[in-house]
Structure formats: C-alpha cells, structure tokens
Coordinates of C-alpha atoms in Angstrom, one line a residue:
M18 CA -59.9 34.9 -76.4
Q19 CA -61.8 34.9 -73.1
S20 CA -59.0 34.3 -70.4
K21 CA -56.8 36.9 -72.4
K22 CA -59.5 39.4 -71.8
N23 CA -60.0 38.1 -68.2
V24 CA -56.0 38.3 -67.6
K25 CA -56.0 42.2 -68.8
I26 CA -59.4 43.0 -66.8
I27 CA -57.3 41.8 -63.6
K28 CA -54.3 43.3 -64.2
E29 CA -55.8 46.8 -64.9
R30 CA -58.1 46.6 -62.0
L31 CA -54.6 45.4 -59.9
L32 CA -52.6 48.2 -61.1
E33 CA -55.9 51.1 -60.4
H34 CA -55.9 49.9 -56.8
Y35 CA -52.0 49.4 -56.4
P36 CA -50.3 51.8 -58.8
S37 CA -46.9 51.9 -56.9
A38 CA -46.5 48.2 -55.8
K39 CA -43.3 46.8 -55.6
T40 CA -41.6 43.5 -55.3
E41 CA -38.7 42.8 -53.1
L42 CA -37.4 40.0 -55.5
V43 CA -34.0 41.2 -57.5
F44 CA -34.3 40.1 -61.2
K45 CA -33.4 41.7 -64.6
N46 CA -35.9 39.9 -66.8
N47 CA -38.8 38.1 -66.8
F48 CA -37.1 34.2 -67.0
E49 CA -35.4 35.5 -63.6
L50 CA -38.5 36.9 -62.2
L51 CA -40.6 33.7 -63.3
V52 CA -37.6 31.5 -61.3
C53 CA -37.8 34.0 -58.5
V54 CA -41.7 33.4 -57.9
M55 CA -41.5 29.7 -58.3
L56 CA -38.8 29.8 -55.5
S57 CA -40.6 32.6 -53.5
A58 CA -43.8 29.9 -52.8
Q59 CA -43.2 29.2 -49.1
C60 CA -39.9 31.2 -48.6
T61 CA -39.0 35.0 -47.9
D62 CA -38.0 37.3 -50.7
K63 CA -35.1 37.8 -48.7
R64 CA -33.7 34.2 -48.7
V65 CA -34.8 34.2 -52.4
N66 CA -32.6 36.8 -53.1
L67 CA -29.6 35.5 -51.4
I68 CA -30.0 31.9 -53.5
T69 CA -30.8 33.5 -56.9
P70 CA -27.2 35.6 -58.1
A71 CA -25.6 31.9 -58.2
L72 CA -28.3 30.3 -59.5
F73 CA -28.7 32.9 -62.6
E74 CA -24.6 32.7 -63.0
R75 CA -25.2 28.9 -63.2
Y76 CA -28.2 29.1 -65.5
P77 CA -28.8 32.5 -67.0
D78 CA -31.5 31.2 -69.5
A79 CA -34.2 28.8 -70.2
K80 CA -32.0 26.7 -72.2
S81 CA -29.4 26.4 -69.8
L82 CA -31.7 25.6 -66.9
A83 CA -33.5 23.1 -69.0
A84 CA -30.2 21.5 -69.3
A85 CA -29.4 21.3 -65.9
N86 CA -28.4 18.5 -63.5
L87 CA -31.2 18.0 -61.1
S88 CA -28.6 17.2 -58.3
S89 CA -26.3 20.2 -59.3
L90 CA -29.9 22.7 -58.9
K91 CA -30.7 21.1 -55.7
L92 CA -27.6 22.1 -54.3
L93 CA -27.7 25.6 -55.5
I94 CA -31.3 26.1 -53.8
N95 CA -31.2 23.5 -50.7
S96 CA -31.6 26.8 -48.4
C97 CA -35.0 27.3 -50.0
S98 CA -38.0 25.6 -48.5
F99 CA -39.5 22.3 -50.7
F100 CA -36.1 22.7 -52.8
N101 CA -36.6 19.1 -53.8
N102 CA -39.7 19.8 -55.6
K103 CA -39.0 23.1 -56.9
A104 CA -35.5 21.9 -58.4
Q105 CA -37.9 19.7 -60.4
N106 CA -40.1 21.9 -61.2
L107 CA -37.6 24.7 -62.0
I108 CA -36.3 22.4 -65.0
K109 CA -39.8 21.2 -66.0
M110 CA -40.8 25.2 -66.6
A111 CA -37.5 26.0 -68.7
Q112 CA -38.3 22.8 -70.7
A113 CA -41.4 24.3 -71.4
L114 CA -40.6 27.6 -72.6

C-alpha cells in the first residue's frame, strides 16, 4: 500500500534529522497521546498537561470516552481553546476507535 510506504519514509527521514526530538505532552499510551495531540491544536502543551489528568481519570480509554456526555466533557476541557469543537471531535474519534 502506497500510503503506508510513504508514512514509513517520512518517519525515517524525520527521525534521521531529529533523532532526539521530545514532546512536552504527558501521556502513558497511544490513546492518551492522540487525545493530547487533538487538544494541543491552538493550545499550549502546558495547558493540555493541566487538563488531561482529570480527563484521563474520568475517561481512561476510548470506550469510556466514546460514551462520554458532551456537556461533561466540555466542562473538563473548557480552559482549552475551541473546547466545543474539540469535545465533539474527541467523542467522534473515540467512537471510531
């Protein structure tokens, strides 16, 4: 599949040029990383790291986030920019997973 090959090439090139790149986002697994990245758009990593502990305590996995109440989720992430759209998209992402 061409797209998988392209992703591999891009990843290899990035790692070649930035071998010790690190993120400031705090996460424990791929699900948490995906949520953090979604929240980080137009928001600082520092702000995301303040939001996510309570978020992951309430919704520790995709299954629980997929069943989240939209209003409750918005309250948890309301200090993040564009929280209305992000809450909807987080639930959609979790449902897709």
